[in-house]
Coordinates of C-alpha atoms in Angstrom, one line a residue:
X1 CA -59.8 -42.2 91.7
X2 CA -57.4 -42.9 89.3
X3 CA -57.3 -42.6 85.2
X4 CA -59.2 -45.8 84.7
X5 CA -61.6 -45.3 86.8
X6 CA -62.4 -42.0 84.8
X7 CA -65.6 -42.4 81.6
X8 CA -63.8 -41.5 78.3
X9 CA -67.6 -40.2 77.8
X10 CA -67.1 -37.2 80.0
X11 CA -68.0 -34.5 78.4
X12 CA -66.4 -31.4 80.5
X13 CA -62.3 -30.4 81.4
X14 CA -60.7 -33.7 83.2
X15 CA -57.8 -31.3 84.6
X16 CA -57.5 -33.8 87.8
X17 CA -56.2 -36.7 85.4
X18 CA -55.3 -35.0 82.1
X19 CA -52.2 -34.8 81.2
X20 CA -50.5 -31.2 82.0
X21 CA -48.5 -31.4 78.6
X22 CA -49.0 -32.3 74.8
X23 CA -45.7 -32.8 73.2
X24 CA -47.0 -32.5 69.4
X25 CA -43.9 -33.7 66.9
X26 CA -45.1 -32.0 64.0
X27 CA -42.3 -33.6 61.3
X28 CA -39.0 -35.8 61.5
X29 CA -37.7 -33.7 59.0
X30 CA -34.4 -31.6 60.2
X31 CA -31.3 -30.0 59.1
X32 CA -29.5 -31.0 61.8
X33 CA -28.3 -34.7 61.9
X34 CA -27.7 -35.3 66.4
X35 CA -26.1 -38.2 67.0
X36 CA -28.3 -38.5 69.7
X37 CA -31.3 -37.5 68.5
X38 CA -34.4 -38.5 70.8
X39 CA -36.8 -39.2 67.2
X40 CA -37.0 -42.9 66.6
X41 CA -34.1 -44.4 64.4
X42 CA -37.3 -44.8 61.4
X43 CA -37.8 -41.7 60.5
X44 CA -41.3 -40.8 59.3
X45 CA -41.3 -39.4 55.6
X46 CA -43.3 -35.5 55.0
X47 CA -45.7 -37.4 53.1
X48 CA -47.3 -39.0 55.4
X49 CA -47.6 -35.7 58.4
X50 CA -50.7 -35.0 59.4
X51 CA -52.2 -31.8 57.4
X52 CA -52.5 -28.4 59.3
X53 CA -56.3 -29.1 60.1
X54 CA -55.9 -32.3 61.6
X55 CA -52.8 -30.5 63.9
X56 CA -55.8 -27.6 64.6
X57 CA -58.0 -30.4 66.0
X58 CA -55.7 -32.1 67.9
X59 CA -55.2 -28.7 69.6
X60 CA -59.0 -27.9 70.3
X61 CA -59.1 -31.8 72.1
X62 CA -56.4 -31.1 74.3
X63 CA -57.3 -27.9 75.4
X64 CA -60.9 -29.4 76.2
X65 CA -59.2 -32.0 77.7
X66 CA -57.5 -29.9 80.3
X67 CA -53.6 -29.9 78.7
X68 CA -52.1 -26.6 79.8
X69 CA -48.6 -26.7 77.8
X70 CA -48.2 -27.5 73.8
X71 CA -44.3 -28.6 73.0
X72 CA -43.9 -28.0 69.7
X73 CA -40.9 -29.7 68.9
X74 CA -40.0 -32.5 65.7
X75 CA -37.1 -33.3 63.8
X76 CA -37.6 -29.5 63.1
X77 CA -40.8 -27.5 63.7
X78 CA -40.0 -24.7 61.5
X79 CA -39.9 -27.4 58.4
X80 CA -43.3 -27.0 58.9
X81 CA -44.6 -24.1 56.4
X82 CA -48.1 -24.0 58.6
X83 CA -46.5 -23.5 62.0
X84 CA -47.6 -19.8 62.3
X85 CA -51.3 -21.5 62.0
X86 CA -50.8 -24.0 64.7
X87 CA -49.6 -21.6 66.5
X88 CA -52.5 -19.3 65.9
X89 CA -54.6 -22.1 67.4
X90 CA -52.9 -23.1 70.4
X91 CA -53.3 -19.4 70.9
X92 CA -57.2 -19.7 70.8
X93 CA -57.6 -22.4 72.9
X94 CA -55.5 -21.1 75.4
X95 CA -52.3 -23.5 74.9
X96 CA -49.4 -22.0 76.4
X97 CA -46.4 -22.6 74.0
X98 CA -43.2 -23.4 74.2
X99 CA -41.5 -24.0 70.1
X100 CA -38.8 -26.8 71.0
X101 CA -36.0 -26.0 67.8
X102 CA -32.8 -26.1 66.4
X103 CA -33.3 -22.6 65.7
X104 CA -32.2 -23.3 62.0
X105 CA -34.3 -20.9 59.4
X106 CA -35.6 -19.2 62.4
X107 CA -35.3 -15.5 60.9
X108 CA -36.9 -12.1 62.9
X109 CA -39.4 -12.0 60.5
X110 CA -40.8 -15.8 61.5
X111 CA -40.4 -15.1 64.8
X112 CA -41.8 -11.8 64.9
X113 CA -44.8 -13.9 62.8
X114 CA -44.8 -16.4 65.6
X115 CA -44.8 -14.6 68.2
X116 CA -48.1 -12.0 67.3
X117 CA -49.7 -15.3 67.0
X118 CA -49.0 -16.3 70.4
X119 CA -45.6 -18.0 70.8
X120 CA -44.4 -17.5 74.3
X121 CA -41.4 -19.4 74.8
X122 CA -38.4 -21.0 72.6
X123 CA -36.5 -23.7 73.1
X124 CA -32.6 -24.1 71.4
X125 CA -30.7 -26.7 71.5
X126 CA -26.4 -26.3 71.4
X127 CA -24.6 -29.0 70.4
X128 CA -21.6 -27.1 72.3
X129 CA -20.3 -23.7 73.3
X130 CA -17.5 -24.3 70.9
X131 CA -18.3 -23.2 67.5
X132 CA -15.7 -26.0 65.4
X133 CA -17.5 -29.1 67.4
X134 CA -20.4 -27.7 67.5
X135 CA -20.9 -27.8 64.4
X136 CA -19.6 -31.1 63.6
X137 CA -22.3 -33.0 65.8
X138 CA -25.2 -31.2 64.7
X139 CA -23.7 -31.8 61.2
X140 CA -24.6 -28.1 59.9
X141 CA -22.3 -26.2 58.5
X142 CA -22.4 -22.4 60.2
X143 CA -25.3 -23.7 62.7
X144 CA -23.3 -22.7 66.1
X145 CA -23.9 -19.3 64.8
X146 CA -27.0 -19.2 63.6
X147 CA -28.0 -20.7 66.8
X148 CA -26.5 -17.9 68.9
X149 CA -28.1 -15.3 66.4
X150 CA -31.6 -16.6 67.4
X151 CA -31.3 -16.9 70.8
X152 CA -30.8 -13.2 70.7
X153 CA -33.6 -12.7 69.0
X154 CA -35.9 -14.2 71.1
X155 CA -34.7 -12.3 74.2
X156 CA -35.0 -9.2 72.3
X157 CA -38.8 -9.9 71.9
X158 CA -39.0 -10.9 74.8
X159 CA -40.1 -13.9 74.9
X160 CA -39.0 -16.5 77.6
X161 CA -35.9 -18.7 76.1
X162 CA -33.8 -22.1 77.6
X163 CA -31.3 -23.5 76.6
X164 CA -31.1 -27.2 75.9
X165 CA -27.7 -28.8 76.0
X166 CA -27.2 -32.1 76.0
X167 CA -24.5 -33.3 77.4
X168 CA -22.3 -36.5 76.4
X169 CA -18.1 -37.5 76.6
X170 CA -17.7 -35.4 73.2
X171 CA -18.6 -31.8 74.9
X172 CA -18.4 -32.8 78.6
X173 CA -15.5 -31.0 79.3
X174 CA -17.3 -28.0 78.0
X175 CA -19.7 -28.1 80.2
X176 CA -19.0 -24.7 82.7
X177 CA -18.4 -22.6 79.4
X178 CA -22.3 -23.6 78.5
X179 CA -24.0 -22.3 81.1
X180 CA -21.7 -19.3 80.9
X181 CA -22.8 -19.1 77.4
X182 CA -26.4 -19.3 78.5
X183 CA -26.5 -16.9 81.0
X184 CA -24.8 -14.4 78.8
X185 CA -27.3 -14.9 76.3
X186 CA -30.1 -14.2 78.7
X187 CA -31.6 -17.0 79.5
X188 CA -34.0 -18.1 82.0
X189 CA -33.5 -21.7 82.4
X190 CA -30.4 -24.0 81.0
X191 CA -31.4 -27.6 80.7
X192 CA -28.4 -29.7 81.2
X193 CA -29.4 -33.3 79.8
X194 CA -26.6 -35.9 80.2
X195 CA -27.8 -38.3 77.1
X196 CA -30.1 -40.8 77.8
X197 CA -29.2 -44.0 75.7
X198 CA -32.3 -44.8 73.7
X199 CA -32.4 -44.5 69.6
X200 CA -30.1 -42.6 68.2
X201 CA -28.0 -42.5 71.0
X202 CA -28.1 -45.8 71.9
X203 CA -26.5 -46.6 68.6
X204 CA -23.6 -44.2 69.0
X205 CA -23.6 -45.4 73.2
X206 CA -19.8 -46.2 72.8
X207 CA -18.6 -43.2 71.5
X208 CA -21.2 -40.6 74.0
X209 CA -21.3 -42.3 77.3
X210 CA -18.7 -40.1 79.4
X211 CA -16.5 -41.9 82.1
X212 CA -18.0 -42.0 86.0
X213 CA -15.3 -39.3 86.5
X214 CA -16.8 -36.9 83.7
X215 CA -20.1 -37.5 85.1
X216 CA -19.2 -36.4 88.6
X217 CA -16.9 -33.6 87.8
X218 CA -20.4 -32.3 85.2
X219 CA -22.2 -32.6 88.9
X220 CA -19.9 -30.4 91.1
X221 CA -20.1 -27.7 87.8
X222 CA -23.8 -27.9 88.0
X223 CA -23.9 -27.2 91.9
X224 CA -21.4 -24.6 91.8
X225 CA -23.5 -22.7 89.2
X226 CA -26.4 -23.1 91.0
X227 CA -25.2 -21.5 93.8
X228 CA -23.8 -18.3 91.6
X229 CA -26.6 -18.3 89.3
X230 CA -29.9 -18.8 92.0
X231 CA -32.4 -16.4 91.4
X232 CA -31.1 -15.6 87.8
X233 CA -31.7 -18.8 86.1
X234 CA -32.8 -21.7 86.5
X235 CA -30.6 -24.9 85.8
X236 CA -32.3 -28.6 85.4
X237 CA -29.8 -31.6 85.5
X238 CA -30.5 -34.8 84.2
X239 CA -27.8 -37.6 85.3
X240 CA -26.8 -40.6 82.8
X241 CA -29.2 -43.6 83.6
X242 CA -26.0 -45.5 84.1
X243 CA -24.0 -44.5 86.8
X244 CA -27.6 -44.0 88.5
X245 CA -28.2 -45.8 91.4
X246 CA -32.2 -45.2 91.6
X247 CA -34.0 -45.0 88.5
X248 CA -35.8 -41.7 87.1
X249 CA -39.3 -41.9 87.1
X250 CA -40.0 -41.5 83.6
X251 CA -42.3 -39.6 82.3
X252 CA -43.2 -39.2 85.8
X253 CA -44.8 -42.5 85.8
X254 CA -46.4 -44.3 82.4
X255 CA -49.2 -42.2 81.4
X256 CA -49.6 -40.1 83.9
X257 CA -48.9 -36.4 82.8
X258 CA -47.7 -36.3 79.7
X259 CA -48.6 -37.9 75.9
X260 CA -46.8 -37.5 72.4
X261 CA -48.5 -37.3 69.3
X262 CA -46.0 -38.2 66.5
X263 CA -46.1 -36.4 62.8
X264 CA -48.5 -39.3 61.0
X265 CA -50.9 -39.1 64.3
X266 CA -49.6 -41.9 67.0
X267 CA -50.2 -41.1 70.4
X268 CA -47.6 -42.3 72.7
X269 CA -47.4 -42.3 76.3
X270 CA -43.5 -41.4 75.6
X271 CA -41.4 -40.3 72.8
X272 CA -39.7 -43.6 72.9
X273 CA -42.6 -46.2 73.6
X274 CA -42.1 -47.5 69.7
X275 CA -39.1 -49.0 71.1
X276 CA -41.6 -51.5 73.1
X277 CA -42.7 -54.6 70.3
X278 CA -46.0 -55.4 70.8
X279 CA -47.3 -52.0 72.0
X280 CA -50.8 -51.1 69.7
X281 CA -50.5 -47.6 69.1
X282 CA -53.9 -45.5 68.1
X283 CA -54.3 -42.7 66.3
X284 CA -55.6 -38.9 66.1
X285 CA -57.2 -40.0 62.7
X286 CA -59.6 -42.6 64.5
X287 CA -60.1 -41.8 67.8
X288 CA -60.9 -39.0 70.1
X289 CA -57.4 -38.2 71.7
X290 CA -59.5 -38.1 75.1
X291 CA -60.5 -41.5 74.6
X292 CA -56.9 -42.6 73.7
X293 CA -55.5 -40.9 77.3
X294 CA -58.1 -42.5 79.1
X295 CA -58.4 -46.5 77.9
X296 CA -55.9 -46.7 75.2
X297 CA -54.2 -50.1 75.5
X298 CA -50.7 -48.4 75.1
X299 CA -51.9 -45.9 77.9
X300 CA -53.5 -48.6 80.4
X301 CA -50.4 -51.1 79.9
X302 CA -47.8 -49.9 82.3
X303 CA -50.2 -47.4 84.3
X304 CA -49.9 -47.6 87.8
X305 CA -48.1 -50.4 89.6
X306 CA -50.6 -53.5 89.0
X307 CA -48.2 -54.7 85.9
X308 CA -44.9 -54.4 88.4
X309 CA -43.9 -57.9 89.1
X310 CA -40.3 -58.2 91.6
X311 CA -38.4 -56.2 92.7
X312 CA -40.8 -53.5 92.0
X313 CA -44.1 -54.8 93.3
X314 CA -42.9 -54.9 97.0
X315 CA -40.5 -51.6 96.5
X316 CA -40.6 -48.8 98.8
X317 CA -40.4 -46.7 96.2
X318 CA -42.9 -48.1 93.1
X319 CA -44.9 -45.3 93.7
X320 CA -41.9 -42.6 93.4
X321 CA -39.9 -43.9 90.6
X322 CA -42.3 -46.4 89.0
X323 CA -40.6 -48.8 88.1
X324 CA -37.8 -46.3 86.3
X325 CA -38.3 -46.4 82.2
X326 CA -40.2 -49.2 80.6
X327 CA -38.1 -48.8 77.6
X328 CA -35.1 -49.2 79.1
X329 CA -36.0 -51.9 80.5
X330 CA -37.1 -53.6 77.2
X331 CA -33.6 -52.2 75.6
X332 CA -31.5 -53.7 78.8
X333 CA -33.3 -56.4 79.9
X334 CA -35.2 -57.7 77.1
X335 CA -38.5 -57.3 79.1
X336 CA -40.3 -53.9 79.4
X337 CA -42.0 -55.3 82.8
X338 CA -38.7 -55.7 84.2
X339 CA -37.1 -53.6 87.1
X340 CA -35.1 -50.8 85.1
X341 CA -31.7 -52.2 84.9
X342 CA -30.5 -49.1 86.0
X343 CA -32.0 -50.0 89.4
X344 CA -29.7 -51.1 92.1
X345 CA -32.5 -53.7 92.9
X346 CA -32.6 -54.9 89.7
X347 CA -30.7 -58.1 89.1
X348 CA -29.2 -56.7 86.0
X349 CA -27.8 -54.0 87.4
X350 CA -24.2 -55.4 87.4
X351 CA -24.2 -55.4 83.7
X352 CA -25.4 -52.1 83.2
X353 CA -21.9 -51.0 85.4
X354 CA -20.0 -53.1 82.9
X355 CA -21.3 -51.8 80.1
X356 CA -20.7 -48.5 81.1
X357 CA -17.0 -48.8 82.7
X358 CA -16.3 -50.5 79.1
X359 CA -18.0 -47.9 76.6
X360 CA -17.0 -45.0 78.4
X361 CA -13.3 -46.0 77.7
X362 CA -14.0 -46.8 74.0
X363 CA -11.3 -44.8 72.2
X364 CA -14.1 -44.3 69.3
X365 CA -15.2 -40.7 67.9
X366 CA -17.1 -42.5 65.0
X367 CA -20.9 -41.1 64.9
X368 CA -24.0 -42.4 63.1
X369 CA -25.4 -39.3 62.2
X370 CA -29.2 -38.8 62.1
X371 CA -30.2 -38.5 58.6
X372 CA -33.2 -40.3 56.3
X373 CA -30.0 -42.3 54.6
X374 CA -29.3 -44.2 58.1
X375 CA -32.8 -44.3 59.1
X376 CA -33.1 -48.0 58.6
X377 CA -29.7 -49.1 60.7
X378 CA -30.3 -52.1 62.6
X379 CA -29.4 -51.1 66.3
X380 CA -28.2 -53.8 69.0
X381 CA -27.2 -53.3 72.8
X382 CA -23.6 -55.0 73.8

């Protein structure tokens, strides 16, 4: 059986095909301003979020639905003056959540607050494990600090805390001293996320992608902590597309087991399917979100392997990596039903290598920070 095949009139839990997690982006609003930032490139203005009972429903659907993990992440969640109430909900229903933030205005009060309400894990992102460029990427002054401050926090409460760092050429070479950081600061689980080149990051590509060298020297530190840190915490590893020679399977596969509601009430199947023209997005406001997993046009359009034309259709592996991202493709290749150029099949491949050889060797520091004021900048792949 397979999603389609599933009535959107069902009435009970559809935990065989729901998705396991809701990533709810609450607000684009942030203090920080990531060159990299996964949000698309136009921003959504606080005006138009959806209120705090709209949020409350959404909640109540996907815990009928069978969701087991809420992600609250943003921009910011903490913008949000309501949080404590959607938290107080995902609690109810039995949501087990995980905030995603920048730990910015995060005070022991708020997350003493969040946590009675049923908070049980934080998420914090570190620009570095150097204070000075730290704080210049995530554009805040002081934020490095306040960052470390909070994580302490959280493990003092006892809640569950990783830390999120992603990884590019301008704190590569940092990389060992972040996981040291993270491990003294109690952590469970490190995240180490080279980039991936969509949005914001793709347009600051020539001044993030690291070299092939960087890339493999980041590898051999990842092992080696691995080995010295097993059965202390955890540490994920995501590799730059790029110098990939499979692709990831995205999302692990096109709505399959995951969806993103955005702050005005989209539901995507990823955070970056607004990259895709053409894609009809539908919303919380007019539709059960049930209804949208199950038959949404966005949702049906790349599930499965029936859209796959070659060299994925007769692929060995189109049921492992899918296909690789359907964004990607439509940023690389011009054609979101395209092999991911990132593919060694894919008959673009050898352009992807060039672009990376060549922007990895760009002697350019010069960032497009993420902020409302550059929200509109028109973004274009070499």
């Amino acid at each position: 059986m397979t999603i389609a095949d599933v009535s959107a009139a069902a009435t009970g839990p559809i935990c065989a095909v729901a998705p396991i997690g809701l990533l709810a982006e609450l607000t684009h609003r942030c203090p920080l301003q990531c060159p990299y930032c996964s949000n698309p490139v136009a921003l959504e203005a606080a005006a138009k979020e959806l209120p705090t009972a709209v949020w409350q429903d959404v909640l109540r659907q996907a815990a009928d639905m069978g969701v087991l993990q809420l992600h609250l992440s943003g921009g910011e969640p903490l913008a949000r003056t309501d949080l404590e109430e959607i938290m107080a909900t995902a609690d109810e229903v039995g949501l087990y959540s995980n905030l995603i933030t920048s730990a910015s205005g995060l005070t022991r009060k708020r997350l003493e607050g969040l946590a009675a309400r049923g908070l049980k894990h934080v998420q914090i992102s570190f620009q570095d494990a150097e204070a000075v460029n730290a704080d210049r990427l995530g554009g805040a002054k002081n934020g490095h600090a306040r960052k470390l401050e909070a994580a302490r926090m959280v493990r003092e409460l006892e809640l569950a805390l990783t830390v999120n760092a992603p990884i590019h050429r301008q704190n590569i070479d940092h990389l060992g001293a972040l996981i040291a950081m993270a491990e003294e600061l109690g952590a469970g689980r490190i995240e180490v996320a080279h980039v991936q080149y969509y949005g914001w990051a793709l347009a600051n590509r020539a001044a993030l992608l690291p070299t092939r060298e960087q890339v493999n020297a980041s590898v051999a530190i990842v092992e080696a902590a691995r080995a010295r840190l097993k059965g202390r915490m955890q540490i994920d590893f995501v590799v730059p597309d790029y110098y990939a020679r499979r692709p990831k399977p995205c999302m692990g596969g096109w709505g399959s087991t995951s969806m993103n509601v955005t702050p005005t009430g989209k539901v995507l199947p990823c955070h970056a399917a607004e990259s895709i023209p053409g894609l009809a997005f539908e919303n919380v406001r007019d539709r059960p979100l049930r209804d949208i997993w199950l038959t949404g046009p966005a949702f049906q359009k790349y599930r499965g392997t029936a859209w796959m034309k070659e060299p994925c259709q007769s692929c060995e592996f189109k049921e492992i990596d899918w296909g690789g991202c359907r964004c990607q493709a439509m940023l690389l290749a011009g054609d979101a039903t395209a092999a991911d150029p990132v593919c060694a099949k894919s008959p673009l491949n050898g352009r992807v290598r060039e672009i990376a050889l060549a922007e990895s060797r760009t002697q350019t520091a010069t960032l497009i920070q993420r902020n409302y004021r550059n929200a509109g900048q028109r973004m274009r792949i070499s």
